[in-house]
Tab-separated table of C-alpha atoms in Angstrom:
chain	number	residue	atom	x	y	z
N	6	MET	CA	-0.240	0.044	0.024
N	7	ILE	CA	3.023	2.253	0.774
N	8	ASP	CA	4.370	1.883	-2.261
N	9	GLY	CA	1.202	2.534	-3.801
N	10	ILE	CA	0.375	5.521	-2.310
N	11	LEU	CA	4.088	6.790	-3.063
N	12	ILE	CA	2.967	6.262	-7.362
N	13	GLY	CA	0.022	7.849	-6.358
N	14	LEU	CA	1.368	11.479	-5.481
N	15	SER	CA	3.687	11.708	-8.114
N	16	THR	CA	0.994	11.368	-10.263
N	17	ALA	CA	-0.968	14.208	-8.706
N	18	LEU	CA	2.073	16.075	-7.617
N	19	SER	CA	2.833	16.393	-11.630
N	20	LEU	CA	2.046	20.074	-12.414
N	21	GLN	CA	0.173	18.813	-15.208
N	22	ASN	CA	-2.324	17.013	-12.858
N	23	LEU	CA	-2.295	19.561	-10.160
N	24	LEU	CA	-3.705	21.994	-13.161
N	25	PHE	CA	-6.436	19.942	-14.320
N	26	VAL	CA	-7.179	19.481	-10.762
N	27	MET	CA	-7.705	22.786	-10.039
N	28	MET	CA	-9.549	23.153	-13.152
N	29	GLY	CA	-12.090	20.353	-12.686
N	30	CYS	CA	-12.754	22.155	-9.280
N	31	LEU	CA	-13.027	25.455	-10.539
N	32	VAL	CA	-15.753	23.972	-13.623
N	33	GLY	CA	-17.517	21.447	-10.666
N	34	THR	CA	-18.076	24.147	-8.452
N	35	PHE	CA	-19.415	26.758	-10.245
N	36	ILE	CA	-21.638	24.063	-12.288
N	37	GLY	CA	-22.779	23.043	-9.011
N	38	MET	CA	-23.921	26.295	-8.465
N	39	LEU	CA	-27.106	27.045	-11.098
N	40	PRO	CA	-29.587	25.419	-10.563
N	41	GLY	CA	-30.389	22.615	-13.512
N	42	LEU	CA	-27.124	21.400	-13.481
N	43	GLY	CA	-25.106	19.100	-11.697
N	44	PRO	CA	-22.285	16.255	-11.246
N	45	MET	CA	-23.450	14.593	-14.327
N	46	SER	CA	-24.064	16.954	-16.571
N	47	ALA	CA	-20.779	18.473	-15.197
N	48	ILE	CA	-18.816	15.221	-16.516
N	49	ALA	CA	-20.141	14.412	-19.259
N	50	LEU	CA	-19.363	18.096	-20.443
N	51	MET	CA	-15.862	17.092	-19.522
N	52	ILE	CA	-15.689	13.194	-21.664
N	53	PRO	CA	-14.263	15.619	-25.464
N	54	ILE	CA	-11.567	17.059	-23.184
N	55	ALA	CA	-11.181	14.109	-21.183
N	56	ALA	CA	-10.488	11.582	-23.957
N	57	THR	CA	-7.404	13.320	-25.218
N	58	LEU	CA	-5.746	12.927	-22.018
N	59	ASP	CA	-3.949	9.671	-20.511
N	60	PRO	CA	-5.959	7.791	-18.024
N	61	ALA	CA	-4.936	9.141	-14.814
N	62	ALA	CA	-4.755	12.784	-15.749
N	63	GLY	CA	-8.831	12.264	-17.075
N	64	ILE	CA	-10.275	10.505	-14.771
N	65	ILE	CA	-8.375	12.892	-11.791
N	66	LEU	CA	-10.246	15.942	-13.964
N	67	MET	CA	-13.424	14.273	-14.340
N	68	ALA	CA	-12.989	13.409	-10.548
N	69	ALA	CA	-12.366	17.123	-9.319
N	70	VAL	CA	-15.352	17.846	-11.602
N	71	TYR	CA	-17.574	15.430	-9.536
N	72	TYR	CA	-16.996	15.962	-5.832
N	73	GLY	CA	-16.540	20.049	-6.751
N	74	ALA	CA	-19.912	19.969	-8.028
N	75	ILE	CA	-20.670	18.192	-4.807
N	76	PHE	CA	-19.259	21.009	-3.253
N	77	GLY	CA	-20.448	23.678	-5.178
N	78	GLY	CA	-24.060	22.455	-5.257
N	79	SER	CA	-25.038	23.312	-1.689
N	80	THR	CA	-24.531	27.156	-2.935
N	81	SER	CA	-28.049	27.175	-4.691
N	82	SER	CA	-30.024	25.409	-2.213
N	83	ILE	CA	-28.408	28.055	0.986
N	84	LEU	CA	-29.430	31.138	-0.922
N	85	ILE	CA	-31.825	30.474	-3.019
N	86	ASN	CA	-33.779	27.032	-1.729
N	87	ALA	CA	-33.405	25.843	-5.084
N	88	PRO	CA	-31.727	22.646	-4.984
N	89	GLY	CA	-30.645	21.376	-8.566
N	90	VAL	CA	-29.100	18.221	-7.404
N	91	ALA	CA	-30.904	15.943	-4.557
N	92	SER	CA	-27.440	15.209	-2.346
N	93	THR	CA	-28.370	18.949	-1.295
N	94	VAL	CA	-31.458	19.067	-1.012
N	95	ALA	CA	-31.208	18.422	2.999
N	96	THR	CA	-29.012	20.955	3.380
N	97	SER	CA	-31.295	23.802	2.048
N	98	PHE	CA	-33.527	22.550	5.402
N	99	ASP	CA	-31.062	24.815	8.295
N	100	GLY	CA	-28.918	26.541	5.192
N	101	TYR	CA	-31.604	28.792	3.646
N	102	PRO	CA	-33.478	29.865	6.671
N	103	MET	CA	-29.639	30.613	8.314
N	104	ALA	CA	-29.266	32.966	5.431
N	105	ARG	CA	-32.925	34.437	5.029
N	106	SER	CA	-31.921	34.852	8.927
N	107	GLY	CA	-28.962	37.305	7.323
N	108	GLN	CA	-26.569	34.514	8.437
N	109	ALA	CA	-26.388	33.682	4.798
N	110	GLY	CA	-22.018	34.262	4.619
N	111	LYS	CA	-21.882	31.909	7.637
N	112	ALA	CA	-24.390	29.129	5.981
N	113	LEU	CA	-21.308	28.854	3.309
N	114	ALA	CA	-18.562	29.105	5.329
N	115	ILE	CA	-20.196	25.774	7.452
N	116	ALA	CA	-20.799	23.978	4.435
N	117	ALA	CA	-17.645	24.485	3.314
N	118	TYR	CA	-16.222	23.760	5.793
N	119	SER	CA	-18.193	21.059	6.660
N	120	SER	CA	-17.830	19.399	2.932
N	121	PHE	CA	-14.115	20.435	2.860
N	122	SER	CA	-14.143	17.875	6.188
N	123	GLY	CA	-16.250	14.858	5.113
N	124	GLY	CA	-14.132	15.076	1.284
N	125	VAL	CA	-11.118	14.878	3.219
N	126	ILE	CA	-11.770	11.722	5.834
N	127	ALA	CA	-13.436	9.557	3.020
N	128	ALA	CA	-10.401	10.523	0.759
N	129	ILE	CA	-7.960	8.875	4.081
N	130	PHE	CA	-10.538	6.078	4.788
N	131	LEU	CA	-10.107	5.856	1.183
N	132	LEU	CA	-6.845	5.489	1.077
N	133	VAL	CA	-6.196	3.249	4.647
N	134	ALA	CA	-8.240	0.588	3.559
N	135	ALA	CA	-10.553	0.738	-0.221
N	136	PRO	CA	-9.063	-2.375	-1.534
N	137	SER	CA	-10.778	-4.341	2.232
N	138	LEU	CA	-14.129	-2.321	1.675
N	139	ALA	CA	-15.174	-3.558	-1.515
N	140	SER	CA	-16.042	-7.066	0.183
N	141	VAL	CA	-17.943	-5.183	1.911
N	142	SER	CA	-19.819	-3.454	-0.800
N	143	LEU	CA	-20.205	-7.498	-2.130
N	144	ALA	CA	-22.274	-9.064	1.248
N	145	PHE	CA	-25.305	-6.607	0.946
N	146	GLN	CA	-27.642	-7.829	-1.357
N	147	SER	CA	-31.157	-7.143	-2.901
N	148	THR	CA	-32.858	-7.481	0.299
N	149	ASP	CA	-30.699	-5.707	2.102
N	150	TYR	CA	-30.833	-2.777	0.217
N	151	PHE	CA	-34.376	-2.777	0.036
N	152	ALA	CA	-34.174	-2.853	4.298
N	153	LEU	CA	-31.832	0.070	4.214
N	154	MET	CA	-34.277	1.938	1.951
N	155	VAL	CA	-37.030	1.381	4.219
N	156	LEU	CA	-34.785	2.733	7.159
N	157	GLY	CA	-33.735	6.015	4.734
N	158	LEU	CA	-37.878	6.770	4.409
N	159	VAL	CA	-38.098	6.235	8.062
N	160	ALA	CA	-35.651	8.205	9.390
N	161	VAL	CA	-38.236	11.227	7.623
N	162	ALA	CA	-39.899	11.397	11.269
N	163	ALA	CA	-36.679	13.520	11.578
N	164	PHE	CA	-38.675	16.263	9.064
N	165	ALA	CA	-41.665	15.533	10.696
N	166	GLY	CA	-42.021	18.854	14.368
N	167	LYS	CA	-44.321	17.570	16.963
N	168	GLY	CA	-47.761	16.248	16.697
N	169	SER	CA	-46.645	16.291	12.504
N	170	MET	CA	-45.355	12.379	11.929
N	171	VAL	CA	-48.369	11.786	10.363
N	172	LYS	CA	-48.411	14.686	7.592
N	173	ALA	CA	-45.087	13.662	6.613
N	174	LEU	CA	-45.891	9.883	6.329
N	175	LEU	CA	-48.404	10.709	4.278
N	176	MET	CA	-46.262	12.520	1.951
N	177	THR	CA	-43.712	9.728	1.987
N	178	VAL	CA	-46.224	8.220	0.462
N	179	VAL	CA	-47.559	10.272	-2.213
N	180	GLY	CA	-43.541	11.008	-2.992
N	181	LEU	CA	-43.430	6.967	-3.675
N	182	MET	CA	-46.548	7.653	-6.012
N	183	LEU	CA	-44.855	9.798	-7.548
N	184	SER	CA	-41.928	7.914	-8.313
N	185	THR	CA	-44.184	5.121	-10.364
N	186	VAL	CA	-45.514	7.066	-12.883
N	187	GLY	CA	-43.216	6.293	-16.120
N	188	THR	CA	-42.312	3.200	-18.290
N	189	ASP	CA	-42.260	0.008	-15.489
N	190	GLN	CA	-38.090	-1.112	-15.917
N	191	THR	CA	-38.928	-4.738	-15.284
N	192	GLN	CA	-42.180	-5.362	-17.492
N	193	GLY	CA	-41.680	-2.882	-20.018
N	194	VAL	CA	-45.050	-1.418	-19.522
N	195	ALA	CA	-46.301	2.267	-19.571
N	196	ARG	CA	-48.309	2.711	-16.330
N	197	PHE	CA	-50.036	5.742	-14.564
N	198	THR	CA	-49.512	8.534	-17.450
N	199	LEU	CA	-52.949	9.053	-18.190
N	200	GLY	CA	-51.797	8.234	-21.572
N	201	MET	CA	-49.774	10.855	-21.845
N	202	ILE	CA	-46.825	9.899	-24.378
N	203	ASP	CA	-45.178	12.768	-22.310
N	204	LEU	CA	-44.760	11.029	-18.942
N	205	VAL	CA	-43.623	7.850	-20.235
N	206	ASP	CA	-40.583	8.337	-19.920
N	207	GLY	CA	-41.612	9.431	-15.835
N	208	ILE	CA	-41.167	12.652	-13.469
N	209	SER	CA	-37.813	14.005	-13.588
N	210	PHE	CA	-36.842	15.011	-10.279
N	211	LEU	CA	-35.126	18.409	-11.138
N	212	LEU	CA	-38.838	19.086	-11.838
N	213	LEU	CA	-40.498	17.746	-8.560
N	214	VAL	CA	-37.793	19.280	-6.898
N	215	MET	CA	-37.119	22.860	-8.671
N	216	ALA	CA	-41.442	23.250	-8.760
N	217	THR	CA	-42.099	22.008	-4.322
N	218	PHE	CA	-38.457	24.385	-3.706
N	219	ALA	CA	-37.776	27.088	-5.502
N	220	LEU	CA	-40.375	27.648	-7.292
N	221	SER	CA	-43.561	27.701	-4.905
N	222	GLU	CA	-40.982	29.900	-2.351
N	223	ALA	CA	-41.160	32.500	-4.531
N	224	LEU	CA	-44.722	31.952	-5.190
N	225	MET	CA	-45.159	31.634	-1.264
N	226	ALA	CA	-43.177	35.389	-0.991
N	227	ILE	CA	-45.930	37.231	-3.499
N	228	LEU	CA	-48.751	35.204	-1.646
N	229	ARG	CA	-47.302	36.506	1.558
N	230	PRO	CA	-46.086	40.510	0.983
N	231	LYS	CA	-44.423	42.076	3.760
N	232	ASP	CA	-45.320	45.116	5.401
N	233	ASP	CA	-42.330	47.742	6.236
N	234	SER	CA	-40.927	46.452	9.544
N	235	ALA	CA	-40.330	42.741	7.652
N	236	ARG	CA	-38.806	44.802	4.591
N	237	LEU	CA	-36.512	46.660	7.425
N	238	GLU	CA	-35.214	43.707	8.781
N	239	GLU	CA	-34.598	42.086	5.606
N	240	LYS	CA	-32.527	45.279	4.998
N	241	GLU	CA	-30.807	44.870	7.910
N	242	ALA	CA	-30.360	41.528	7.519
N	243	SER	CA	-28.387	42.372	3.850
N	244	GLN	CA	-25.926	43.933	5.809
N	245	LYS	CA	-24.624	41.144	7.276
N	246	LEU	CA	-24.899	38.525	4.383
N	247	GLY	CA	-20.508	38.711	3.786
N	248	SER	CA	-19.318	37.764	7.691
N	249	MET	CA	-18.308	34.558	7.538
N	250	LYS	CA	-17.086	34.022	11.607
N	251	VAL	CA	-18.202	30.899	13.304
N	252	SER	CA	-18.053	31.220	16.764
N	253	ARG	CA	-15.919	28.761	19.271
N	254	GLU	CA	-18.499	27.487	20.915
N	255	GLU	CA	-19.965	26.402	17.016
N	256	VAL	CA	-17.182	24.623	16.613
N	257	LYS	CA	-17.756	22.511	19.464
N	258	GLU	CA	-20.685	22.134	17.354
N	259	MET	CA	-19.729	21.027	14.577
N	260	VAL	CA	-16.904	19.021	15.531
N	261	PRO	CA	-18.354	15.876	16.953
N	262	VAL	CA	-21.478	16.220	13.670
N	263	ILE	CA	-18.473	16.154	11.711
N	264	SER	CA	-16.532	12.584	12.432
N	265	ARG	CA	-20.133	11.522	12.734
N	266	SER	CA	-21.044	12.043	9.227
N	267	SER	CA	-18.265	11.315	7.897
N	268	VAL	CA	-18.486	7.789	8.425
N	269	LEU	CA	-22.126	7.305	8.179
N	270	GLY	CA	-21.724	8.759	4.603
N	271	PHE	CA	-18.331	7.020	3.576
N	272	ILE	CA	-20.032	3.831	5.041
N	273	VAL	CA	-23.408	5.037	2.782
N	274	GLY	CA	-21.467	5.688	-0.114
N	275	VAL	CA	-19.256	2.365	-0.267
N	276	LEU	CA	-22.450	0.569	-1.066
N	277	PRO	CA	-23.815	1.069	-4.983
N	278	GLY	CA	-26.670	2.199	-5.100
N	279	ALA	CA	-27.240	4.039	-2.014
N	280	GLY	CA	-24.914	7.405	-2.685
N	281	ALA	CA	-24.630	10.988	-1.495
N	282	THR	CA	-28.525	11.692	-1.544
N	283	ILE	CA	-29.525	9.183	1.007
N	284	ALA	CA	-26.154	9.591	3.205
N	285	SER	CA	-26.853	13.391	3.655
N	286	PHE	CA	-30.875	12.828	4.630
N	287	LEU	CA	-29.809	9.964	6.735
N	288	ALA	CA	-27.209	11.784	8.594
N	289	TYR	CA	-29.762	14.730	8.865
N	290	GLY	CA	-31.805	12.803	11.399
N	291	THR	CA	-29.684	10.833	12.585
N	292	GLU	CA	-28.302	14.247	14.639
N	293	GLN	CA	-31.609	15.495	14.650
N	294	ARG	CA	-32.602	12.208	17.057
N	295	ILE	CA	-28.376	12.792	18.793
N	296	ALA	CA	-29.379	16.607	19.868
N	297	GLY	CA	-31.689	16.064	21.736
N	298	PRO	CA	-35.216	17.720	22.789
N	299	LYS	CA	-33.896	21.353	22.697
N	300	LYS	CA	-31.601	21.454	20.524
N	301	GLY	CA	-33.412	19.086	18.007
N	302	ALA	CA	-36.199	21.873	17.525
N	303	GLU	CA	-33.787	24.508	16.432
N	304	PHE	CA	-33.811	21.584	12.851
N	305	GLY	CA	-35.041	23.410	9.730
N	306	LYS	CA	-35.079	26.872	11.253
N	307	GLY	CA	-31.165	27.239	10.724
N	308	SER	CA	-29.567	24.706	13.120
N	309	VAL	CA	-25.998	24.662	12.712
N	310	ARG	CA	-26.009	20.963	13.313
N	311	GLY	CA	-28.400	20.306	10.347
N	312	LEU	CA	-25.983	22.264	7.892
N	313	SER	CA	-23.166	20.821	8.876
N	314	ALA	CA	-24.652	17.396	9.048
N	315	PRO	CA	-25.660	16.449	5.105
N	316	GLU	CA	-22.693	18.861	3.758
N	317	THR	CA	-20.247	16.656	5.489
N	318	ALA	CA	-22.637	13.519	4.511
N	319	ASN	CA	-22.893	13.517	1.064
N	320	ASN	CA	-18.891	14.903	-0.012
N	321	ALA	CA	-17.947	11.859	2.315
N	322	ALA	CA	-20.498	9.298	0.071
N	323	ALA	CA	-19.416	11.528	-3.261
N	324	THR	CA	-15.385	9.792	-2.331
N	325	GLY	CA	-17.113	6.590	-0.585
N	326	SER	CA	-18.504	5.901	-3.806
N	327	PHE	CA	-15.147	5.572	-5.759
N	328	VAL	CA	-15.097	2.373	-3.273
N	329	PRO	CA	-17.096	0.333	-5.600
N	330	LEU	CA	-16.589	2.441	-9.187
N	331	LEU	CA	-12.601	1.198	-8.792
N	332	THR	CA	-12.272	-2.398	-6.818
N	333	LEU	CA	-15.527	-4.108	-8.586
N	334	GLY	CA	-16.497	-1.953	-11.661
N	335	ILE	CA	-19.521	-1.233	-10.134
N	336	PRO	CA	-21.318	2.593	-10.409
N	337	GLY	CA	-23.112	3.271	-7.602
N	338	SER	CA	-25.181	5.895	-9.270
N	339	GLY	CA	-25.858	7.863	-12.729
N	340	THR	CA	-22.235	9.734	-12.001
N	341	THR	CA	-19.921	7.190	-12.114
N	342	ALA	CA	-21.463	4.782	-14.124
N	343	ILE	CA	-20.441	7.870	-16.873
N	344	MET	CA	-17.077	7.812	-15.235
N	345	LEU	CA	-16.696	3.645	-15.739
N	346	GLY	CA	-18.256	4.583	-19.736
N	347	ALA	CA	-14.453	6.763	-19.298
N	348	LEU	CA	-12.317	3.929	-18.207
N	349	ILE	CA	-13.795	1.472	-20.050
N	350	GLY	CA	-13.043	3.920	-22.779
N	351	TYR	CA	-9.536	4.030	-21.937
N	352	GLY	CA	-9.215	0.773	-22.342
N	353	ILE	CA	-9.045	-0.502	-17.893
N	354	GLN	CA	-11.586	-2.674	-16.740
N	355	PRO	CA	-12.186	-1.936	-13.155
N	356	GLY	CA	-12.263	-4.230	-10.502
N	357	PRO	CA	-10.398	-6.106	-7.055
N	358	ARG	CA	-6.726	-6.214	-9.362
N	359	LEU	CA	-7.027	-2.864	-11.429
N	360	TYR	CA	-5.025	-1.680	-8.309
N	361	LEU	CA	-2.363	-3.978	-9.212
N	362	ASP	CA	-2.226	-3.649	-12.761
N	363	GLN	CA	-3.101	0.114	-13.146
N	364	PRO	CA	-1.927	1.227	-9.707
N	365	ASP	CA	-1.175	4.551	-11.231
N	366	VAL	CA	-4.570	5.620	-11.723
N	367	PHE	CA	-6.202	3.668	-9.069
N	368	TRP	CA	-4.030	5.337	-6.717
N	369	SER	CA	-3.466	9.050	-8.233
N	370	VAL	CA	-7.136	9.412	-8.246
N	371	ILE	CA	-7.438	8.538	-4.393
N	372	VAL	CA	-4.793	10.851	-3.501
N	373	SER	CA	-5.779	13.623	-6.160
N	374	MET	CA	-9.424	14.138	-4.103
N	375	TRP	CA	-7.399	14.671	-0.822
N	376	ILE	CA	-5.236	17.479	-2.657
N	377	GLY	CA	-8.682	18.671	-4.875
N	378	ASN	CA	-11.128	18.988	-1.405
N	379	ILE	CA	-7.643	21.358	0.004
N	380	ILE	CA	-8.174	23.168	-3.287
N	381	LEU	CA	-11.292	23.504	-3.197
N	382	LEU	CA	-11.693	25.377	0.193
N	383	ILE	CA	-8.610	27.500	-0.934
N	384	LEU	CA	-10.943	28.566	-4.028
N	385	ASN	CA	-13.922	28.957	-2.477
N	386	LEU	CA	-13.896	30.233	0.921
N	387	PRO	CA	-12.706	33.981	-0.553
N	388	LEU	CA	-15.255	33.716	-2.607
N	389	ILE	CA	-18.061	33.326	-0.384
N	390	PRO	CA	-18.260	37.197	0.366
N	391	TYR	CA	-19.689	37.563	-2.885
N	392	ILE	CA	-21.633	35.088	-3.416
N	393	ALA	CA	-24.357	35.656	-0.600
N	394	ARG	CA	-24.506	39.117	-1.901
N	395	VAL	CA	-27.293	37.647	-4.377
N	396	LEU	CA	-29.526	37.595	-0.871
N	397	ALA	CA	-28.945	41.442	-1.174
N	398	ILE	CA	-30.544	41.661	-4.095
N	399	PRO	CA	-34.243	43.746	-3.648
N	400	SER	CA	-36.945	41.317	-3.593
N	401	ARG	CA	-38.537	42.343	-6.582
N	402	PHE	CA	-35.111	41.445	-8.918
N	403	LEU	CA	-34.460	38.396	-7.289
N	404	LEU	CA	-38.245	36.594	-7.402
N	405	PRO	CA	-38.438	37.002	-11.190
N	406	LEU	CA	-34.853	35.743	-11.069
N	407	ILE	CA	-36.072	32.278	-9.307
N	408	LEU	CA	-38.647	31.690	-11.256
N	409	PHE	CA	-36.883	32.752	-14.504
N	410	PHE	CA	-33.968	29.933	-13.948
N	411	SER	CA	-36.541	27.765	-11.921
N	412	LEU	CA	-38.345	27.325	-15.323
N	413	ILE	CA	-35.303	27.522	-17.586
N	414	GLY	CA	-33.323	24.774	-15.838
N	415	VAL	CA	-36.203	22.415	-16.628
N	416	TYR	CA	-36.867	23.482	-19.894
N	417	PHE	CA	-32.811	22.860	-20.935
N	418	VAL	CA	-33.346	19.632	-19.351
N	419	SER	CA	-35.867	18.230	-21.879
N	420	PHE	CA	-36.854	21.003	-24.311
N	421	ASN	CA	-40.458	19.629	-23.815
N	422	THR	CA	-43.175	22.678	-23.134
N	423	PHE	CA	-44.983	19.359	-20.750
N	424	ASP	CA	-42.536	20.112	-18.201
N	425	ILE	CA	-43.205	23.975	-17.409
N	426	GLN	CA	-46.766	23.160	-17.406
N	427	LEU	CA	-46.128	20.347	-14.854
N	428	MET	CA	-43.883	22.171	-13.184
N	429	VAL	CA	-46.248	25.097	-12.791
N	430	LEU	CA	-48.844	22.188	-11.762
N	431	PHE	CA	-46.815	21.151	-8.852
N	432	ALA	CA	-45.724	24.438	-7.309
N	433	ILE	CA	-49.635	25.334	-7.132
N	434	ALA	CA	-50.262	21.983	-5.694
N	435	ALA	CA	-46.679	22.178	-3.777
N	436	VAL	CA	-47.978	26.778	-1.814
N	437	GLY	CA	-51.493	25.051	-1.203
N	438	LEU	CA	-50.212	22.014	1.446
N	439	ARG	CA	-47.205	24.242	2.677
N	440	LEU	CA	-49.772	27.250	3.835
N	441	LEU	CA	-51.504	23.330	5.450
N	442	ASP	CA	-48.158	22.921	7.377
N	443	PHE	CA	-47.283	19.142	4.444
N	444	PRO	CA	-43.500	19.571	5.250
N	445	MET	CA	-41.984	18.768	1.209
N	446	ALA	CA	-39.431	17.110	2.364
N	447	PRO	CA	-40.271	13.607	2.752
N	448	MET	CA	-42.142	13.703	-0.515
N	449	ILE	CA	-38.532	14.375	-2.314
N	450	LEU	CA	-36.660	11.563	-0.438
N	451	GLY	CA	-40.118	8.839	-0.829
N	452	PHE	CA	-39.911	9.675	-5.026
N	453	ILE	CA	-35.441	9.756	-4.901
N	454	LEU	CA	-35.888	6.395	-3.060
N	455	GLY	CA	-38.853	4.559	-4.756
N	456	GLY	CA	-37.852	3.605	-7.649
N	457	MET	CA	-34.504	1.829	-6.038
N	458	MET	CA	-37.198	0.590	-3.409
N	459	GLU	CA	-39.509	-1.405	-6.032
N	460	GLU	CA	-36.663	-2.537	-7.790
N	461	ASN	CA	-34.394	-4.199	-4.953
N	462	LEU	CA	-38.019	-5.422	-3.717
N	463	ARG	CA	-39.115	-7.174	-6.570
N	464	ARG	CA	-35.331	-8.513	-6.877
N	465	ALA	CA	-36.023	-10.013	-3.129
N	466	LEU	CA	-39.251	-11.620	-4.120
N	467	LEU	CA	-38.003	-12.839	-7.571
N	468	ILE	CA	-34.914	-14.858	-5.218
N	469	ASN	CA	-37.014	-16.221	-2.844
N	470	ASP	CA	-39.731	-17.830	-5.233
N	471	GLY	CA	-42.174	-14.452	-3.861
N	472	SER	CA	-42.400	-15.193	-0.971
N	473	TRP	CA	-41.752	-12.341	2.197
N	474	SER	CA	-39.329	-14.705	3.961
N	475	PHE	CA	-36.381	-12.696	2.955
N	476	LEU	CA	-37.636	-9.838	5.832
N	477	TRP	CA	-37.056	-12.333	8.500
N	478	GLU	CA	-34.499	-14.593	7.427
N	479	ARG	CA	-31.115	-12.717	6.922
N	480	GLY	CA	-29.867	-11.487	10.171
N	481	LEU	CA	-28.652	-8.209	7.864
N	482	THR	CA	-31.837	-7.875	6.678
N	483	LEU	CA	-33.294	-8.384	9.755
N	484	SER	CA	-31.009	-5.854	12.473
N	485	ILE	CA	-31.488	-2.802	9.682
N	486	LEU	CA	-35.976	-3.220	9.504
N	487	VAL	CA	-35.461	-3.683	13.656
N	488	ILE	CA	-33.097	-0.454	13.607
N	489	ALA	CA	-35.779	1.478	11.012
N	490	ALA	CA	-38.787	0.146	13.685
N	491	LEU	CA	-37.109	1.823	16.748
N	492	CYS	CA	-36.486	5.267	14.573
N	493	LEU	CA	-39.944	4.745	13.804
N	494	LEU	CA	-41.294	4.129	16.989
N	495	ALA	CA	-39.036	6.040	19.050
N	496	PRO	CA	-40.399	9.397	18.610
N	497	PRO	CA	-44.349	8.094	20.022
N	498	LEU	CA	-42.430	6.183	22.903
N	499	VAL	CA	-40.471	9.179	24.233
N	500	GLY	CA	-43.102	11.376	24.103
N	501	TRP	CA	-45.704	9.027	26.150
N	502	ILE	CA	-42.764	8.568	28.551
N	503	THR	CA	-43.164	12.276	29.342
N	504	LYS	CA	-46.362	12.798	29.627
N	505	TYR	CA	-46.753	10.130	32.306
N	506	ARG	CA	-44.037	10.741	34.111
N	507	ASN	CA	-45.484	13.864	34.303
N	508	ARG	CA	-48.763	13.335	35.204
N	509	ASN	CA	-47.341	11.186	37.917
N	510	THR	CA	-45.458	14.048	39.492
N	511	THR	CA	-48.824	15.910	39.320
N	512	ASP	CA	-50.344	12.570	41.288
N	513	ALA	CA	-48.246	13.014	43.771
N	514	THR	CA	-47.060	16.986	44.177
N	515	PRO	CA	-49.753	18.369	47.384
N	516	ASP	CA	-51.849	21.050	47.075
């Protein structure tokens, strides 16, 4: 391993490859900032350039674009509540409220520090344990993935305030229902399309998330115009947008969150098909449970923990996703699938022998991730005060811009006017649901996990001849499902126990 690391250092630290890392980080960051584009689009744009380079340099460039886009994807989520990438949806839950309260600079700084920490810690894990972690990936079967999806959906309780768990679960079901629209991948039959050809390919994630977050946020601002005092507060808040100072107390609060979320994100990233999105949601829900009643109540209102956890986890998972790609040749997401295609185009077959047959490619990519995260931090921190000034733009100018970028971003993906019409309908429905205090996050989570959950359930049933016994026969599956049940039952049980104790205390107190 030491020899491999030295080979990786000599390759990654060459002047040419350092320039490619820097270029990839810059391109990825700026593409990630634009709502509607993401890592997949960024890497696709880099393929013609990478094709002209040697294998190590090409993969280093695309890897830099990948984690650069994940790093920059939090910006639009925090500033305008427009998460164009699935893995930054959870970032908007606390990042956007923090930005609206006049702490956009701090929110962007916390996101930058957390992203950097998650990426670096995961790169160290990858450096030390990549070959041996391949066996962990192989240990998971379809039944375990199904149980993992159930656990991810149960994390919906994390987004439910007191007394809102039923609403959150209902919205999760709505998300699962929306994920079934389109063509059944197993049977090849169109379902729930209402006879519309435009729905044969299903509903676009970007369309749904932009409608329910960015577009509905703009419509809510129009429906609820600010009075003079609110405008004055907003003006005063805009004067503090450039502050990036993170207090010592906040640093102390972030350190354990970053440690836990890095490990969780990396482990989830190692599992093929899980990815940064599940990692960010699981980290968010885990930290809210660990935070306790007092700190947990701050989640969704600008919590430092609520912002740091998903940002750390999604960057750690992005790095972890290279484990199955490099050691097994299994792409864990659409983004890594493009990178797999690039590797095969170079005549390189990823697999257990890659780090022996092509050590310069294997180790240089891993080492470049550590270097790239340092470059990302150095490049982004000076830009934060300027990026944060976006919120200083008056609402009468900012809202039309949000509407424009939301609609154009969705249109440029499909060039189909039907998507614009559908997006407006979803936005109107989202406004109505938000007025009734239904949370949007559980619906997005259900939509994201719905397809993977259905696919793994079908595969598990096929392997077990249609029997549901796989739920309890396999130890790992049963363990994950037990954890999910405990997560679901814990909040009401704690509430009942607290009520019971309070009632006993009241009865025991003399008049």
